[in-house]
PDB file of C-alpha atoms in Angstrom:
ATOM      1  CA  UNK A   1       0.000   0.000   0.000  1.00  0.00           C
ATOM      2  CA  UNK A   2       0.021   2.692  -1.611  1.00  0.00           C
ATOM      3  CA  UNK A   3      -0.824   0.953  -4.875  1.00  0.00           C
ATOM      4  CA  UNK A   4       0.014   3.028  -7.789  1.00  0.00           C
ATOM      5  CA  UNK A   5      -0.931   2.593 -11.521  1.00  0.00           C
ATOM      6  CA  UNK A   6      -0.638   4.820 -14.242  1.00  0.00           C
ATOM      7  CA  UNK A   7      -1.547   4.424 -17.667  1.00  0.00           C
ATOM      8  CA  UNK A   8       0.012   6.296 -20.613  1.00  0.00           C
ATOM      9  CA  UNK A   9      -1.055   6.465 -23.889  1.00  0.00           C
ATOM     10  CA  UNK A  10       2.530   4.599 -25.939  1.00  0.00           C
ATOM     11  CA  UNK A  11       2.597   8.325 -27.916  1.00  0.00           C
ATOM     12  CA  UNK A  12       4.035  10.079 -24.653  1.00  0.00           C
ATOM     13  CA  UNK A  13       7.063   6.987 -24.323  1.00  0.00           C
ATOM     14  CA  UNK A  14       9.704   9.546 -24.830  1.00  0.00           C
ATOM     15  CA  UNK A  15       7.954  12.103 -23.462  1.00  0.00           C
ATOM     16  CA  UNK A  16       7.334  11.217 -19.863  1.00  0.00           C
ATOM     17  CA  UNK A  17       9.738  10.233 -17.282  1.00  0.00           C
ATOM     18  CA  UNK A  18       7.998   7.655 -15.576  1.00  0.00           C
ATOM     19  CA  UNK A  19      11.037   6.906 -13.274  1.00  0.00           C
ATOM     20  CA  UNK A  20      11.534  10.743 -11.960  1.00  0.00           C
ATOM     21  CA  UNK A  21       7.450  11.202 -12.170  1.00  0.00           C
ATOM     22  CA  UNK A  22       7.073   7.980  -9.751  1.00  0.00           C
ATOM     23  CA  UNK A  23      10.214   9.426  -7.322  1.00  0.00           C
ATOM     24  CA  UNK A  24       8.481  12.601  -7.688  1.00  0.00           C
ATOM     25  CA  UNK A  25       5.357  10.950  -6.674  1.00  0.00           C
ATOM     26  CA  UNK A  26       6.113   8.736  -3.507  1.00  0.00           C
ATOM     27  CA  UNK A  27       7.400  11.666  -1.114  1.00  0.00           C
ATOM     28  CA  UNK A  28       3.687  13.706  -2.146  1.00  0.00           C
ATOM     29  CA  UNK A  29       1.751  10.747  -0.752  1.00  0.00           C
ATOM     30  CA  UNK A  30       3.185   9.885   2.069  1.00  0.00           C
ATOM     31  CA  UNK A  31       2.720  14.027   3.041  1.00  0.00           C
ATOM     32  CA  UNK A  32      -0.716  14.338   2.226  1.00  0.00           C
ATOM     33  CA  UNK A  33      -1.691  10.976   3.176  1.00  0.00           C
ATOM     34  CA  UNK A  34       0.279   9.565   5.614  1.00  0.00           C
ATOM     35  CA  UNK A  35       1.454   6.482   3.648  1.00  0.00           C
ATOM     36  CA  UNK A  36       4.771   4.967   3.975  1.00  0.00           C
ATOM     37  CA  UNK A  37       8.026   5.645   1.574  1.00  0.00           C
ATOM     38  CA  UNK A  38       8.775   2.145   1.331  1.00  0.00           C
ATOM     39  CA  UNK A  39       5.113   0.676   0.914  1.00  0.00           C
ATOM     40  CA  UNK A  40       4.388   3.164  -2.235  1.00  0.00           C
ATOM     41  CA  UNK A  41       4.228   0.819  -5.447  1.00  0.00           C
ATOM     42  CA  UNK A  42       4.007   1.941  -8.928  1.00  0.00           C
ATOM     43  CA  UNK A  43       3.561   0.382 -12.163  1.00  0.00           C
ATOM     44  CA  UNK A  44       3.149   1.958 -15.468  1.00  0.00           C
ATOM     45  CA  UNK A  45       1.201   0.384 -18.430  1.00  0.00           C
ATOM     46  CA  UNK A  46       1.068   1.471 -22.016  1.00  0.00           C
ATOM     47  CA  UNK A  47      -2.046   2.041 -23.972  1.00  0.00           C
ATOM     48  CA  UNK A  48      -1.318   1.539 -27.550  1.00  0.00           C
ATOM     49  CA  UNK A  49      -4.612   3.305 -28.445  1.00  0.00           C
ATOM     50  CA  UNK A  50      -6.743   5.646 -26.729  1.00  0.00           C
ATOM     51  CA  UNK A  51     -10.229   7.591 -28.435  1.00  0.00           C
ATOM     52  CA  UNK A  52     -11.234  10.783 -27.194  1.00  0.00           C
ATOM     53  CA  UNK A  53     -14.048  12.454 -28.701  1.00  0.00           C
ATOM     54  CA  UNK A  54     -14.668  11.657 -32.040  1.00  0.00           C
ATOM     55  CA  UNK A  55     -11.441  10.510 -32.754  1.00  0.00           C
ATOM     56  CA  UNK A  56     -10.244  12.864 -35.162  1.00  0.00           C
ATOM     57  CA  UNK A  57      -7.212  14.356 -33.075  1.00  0.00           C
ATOM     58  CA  UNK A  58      -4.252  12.755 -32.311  1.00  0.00           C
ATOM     59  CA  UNK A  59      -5.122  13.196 -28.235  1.00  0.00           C
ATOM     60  CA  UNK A  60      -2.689  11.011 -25.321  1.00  0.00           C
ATOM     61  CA  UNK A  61      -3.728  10.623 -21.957  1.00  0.00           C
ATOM     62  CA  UNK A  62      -2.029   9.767 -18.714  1.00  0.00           C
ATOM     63  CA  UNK A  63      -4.458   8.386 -15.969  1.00  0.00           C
ATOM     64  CA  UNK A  64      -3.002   8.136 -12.500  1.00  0.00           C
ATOM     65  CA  UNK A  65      -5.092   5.739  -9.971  1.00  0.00           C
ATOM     66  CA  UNK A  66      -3.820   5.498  -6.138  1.00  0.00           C
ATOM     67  CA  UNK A  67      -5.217   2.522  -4.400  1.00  0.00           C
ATOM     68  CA  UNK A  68      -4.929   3.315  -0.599  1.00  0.00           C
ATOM     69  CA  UNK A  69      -5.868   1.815   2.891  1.00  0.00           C
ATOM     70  CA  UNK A  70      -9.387   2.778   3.466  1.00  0.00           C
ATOM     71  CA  UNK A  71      -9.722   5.655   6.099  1.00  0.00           C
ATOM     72  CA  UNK A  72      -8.504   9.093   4.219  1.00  0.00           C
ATOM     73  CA  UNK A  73     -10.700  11.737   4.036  1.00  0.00           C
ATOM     74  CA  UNK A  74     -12.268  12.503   0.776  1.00  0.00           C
ATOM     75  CA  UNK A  75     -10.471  16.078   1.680  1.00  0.00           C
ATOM     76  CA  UNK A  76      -7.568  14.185   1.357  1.00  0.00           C
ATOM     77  CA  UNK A  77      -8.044  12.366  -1.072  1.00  0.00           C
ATOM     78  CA  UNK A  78      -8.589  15.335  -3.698  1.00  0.00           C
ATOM     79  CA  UNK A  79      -5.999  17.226  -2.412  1.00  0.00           C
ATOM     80  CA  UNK A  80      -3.880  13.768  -3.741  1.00  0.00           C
ATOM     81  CA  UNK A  81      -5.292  13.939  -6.848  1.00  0.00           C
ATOM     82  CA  UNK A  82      -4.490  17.606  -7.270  1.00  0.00           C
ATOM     83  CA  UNK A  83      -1.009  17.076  -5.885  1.00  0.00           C
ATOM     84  CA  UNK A  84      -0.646  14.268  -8.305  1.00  0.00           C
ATOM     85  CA  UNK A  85      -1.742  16.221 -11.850  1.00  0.00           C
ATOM     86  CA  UNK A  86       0.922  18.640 -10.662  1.00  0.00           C
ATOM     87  CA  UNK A  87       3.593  16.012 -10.349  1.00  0.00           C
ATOM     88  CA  UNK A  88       2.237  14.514 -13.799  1.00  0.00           C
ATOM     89  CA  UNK A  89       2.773  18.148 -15.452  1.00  0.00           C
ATOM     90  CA  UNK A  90       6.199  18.154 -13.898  1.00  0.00           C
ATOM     91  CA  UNK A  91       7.560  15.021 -15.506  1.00  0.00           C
ATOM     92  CA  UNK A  92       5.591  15.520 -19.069  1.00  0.00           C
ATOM     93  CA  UNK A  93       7.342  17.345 -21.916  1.00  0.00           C
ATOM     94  CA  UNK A  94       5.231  19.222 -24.388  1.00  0.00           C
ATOM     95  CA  UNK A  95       4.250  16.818 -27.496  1.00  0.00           C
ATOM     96  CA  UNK A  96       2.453  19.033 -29.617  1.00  0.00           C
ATOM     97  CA  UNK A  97      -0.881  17.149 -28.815  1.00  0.00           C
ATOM     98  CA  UNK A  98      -3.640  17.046 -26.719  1.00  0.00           C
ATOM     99  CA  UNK A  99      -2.423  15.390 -23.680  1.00  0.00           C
ATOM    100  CA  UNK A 100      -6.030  14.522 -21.186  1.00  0.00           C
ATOM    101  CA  UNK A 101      -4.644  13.902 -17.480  1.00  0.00           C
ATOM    102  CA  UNK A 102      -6.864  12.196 -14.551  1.00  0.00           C
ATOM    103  CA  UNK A 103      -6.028  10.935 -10.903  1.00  0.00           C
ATOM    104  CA  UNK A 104      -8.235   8.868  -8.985  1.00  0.00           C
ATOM    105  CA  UNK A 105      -7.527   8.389  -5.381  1.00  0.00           C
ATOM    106  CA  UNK A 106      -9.722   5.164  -3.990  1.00  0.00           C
ATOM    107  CA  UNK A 107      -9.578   2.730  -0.974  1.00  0.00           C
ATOM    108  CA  UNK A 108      -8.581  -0.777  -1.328  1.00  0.00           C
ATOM    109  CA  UNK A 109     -10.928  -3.592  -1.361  1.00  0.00           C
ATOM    110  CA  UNK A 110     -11.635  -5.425   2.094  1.00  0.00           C
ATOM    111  CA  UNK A 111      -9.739  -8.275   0.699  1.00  0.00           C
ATOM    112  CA  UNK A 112      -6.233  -6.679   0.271  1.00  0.00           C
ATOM    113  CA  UNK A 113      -3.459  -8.764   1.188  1.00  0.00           C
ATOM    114  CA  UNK A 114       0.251  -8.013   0.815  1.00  0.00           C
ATOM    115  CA  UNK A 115       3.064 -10.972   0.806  1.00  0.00           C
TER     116      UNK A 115
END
């Protein structure tokens, strides 16, 4: 816990650091929600395509979703997902396209385990 994924449309591959956005990351959740440094997780995943619209401009997206221990605020919780656009921003260079960015903060299920 934290469990972090973040999806990335495969046009932004040389145009986000996913390494210095995820150690950019880590010490913003622990501060606003109290996780951590060692527990934070994050994986990225490509999206080879990605539709926006009708699908005539050559949009990208990066979608970051932060799977925590139930029992933040929802105060908190947006003020992660504001925190985390900004660290997004940070670690994106400009591409010349539309770039759509989203954060969702949400608790883990009930049946969470860790190994």
């Amino acid at each position: 816990m934290p469990q972090i994924t973040v999806e990335y449309s495969e046009s932004l591959e040389d145009a986000f650091d996913r390494r210095g956005f995820a150690l950019g990351l880590h010490p913003v959740v622990v501060e606003t929600v109290a996780a951590g440094l060692p527990a934070c997780k994050t994986r990225f995943v490509r999206t080879a395509e990605f539709v926006a619209g009708d699908g005539t401009a050559d949009d990208a997206i990066v979608h970051v979703e932060i799977a925590l221990l139930a029992g933040r605020t929802d105060e908190a919780k947006a003020r992660l997902s504001e925190a985390v656009l900004d660290v997004v921003r940070e670690h994106l260079k400009p591409t010349g396209s539309t770039v759509h960015l989203s954060a969702e903060i949400r608790d883990l299920d009930g049946s969470y385990r860790k190994g």
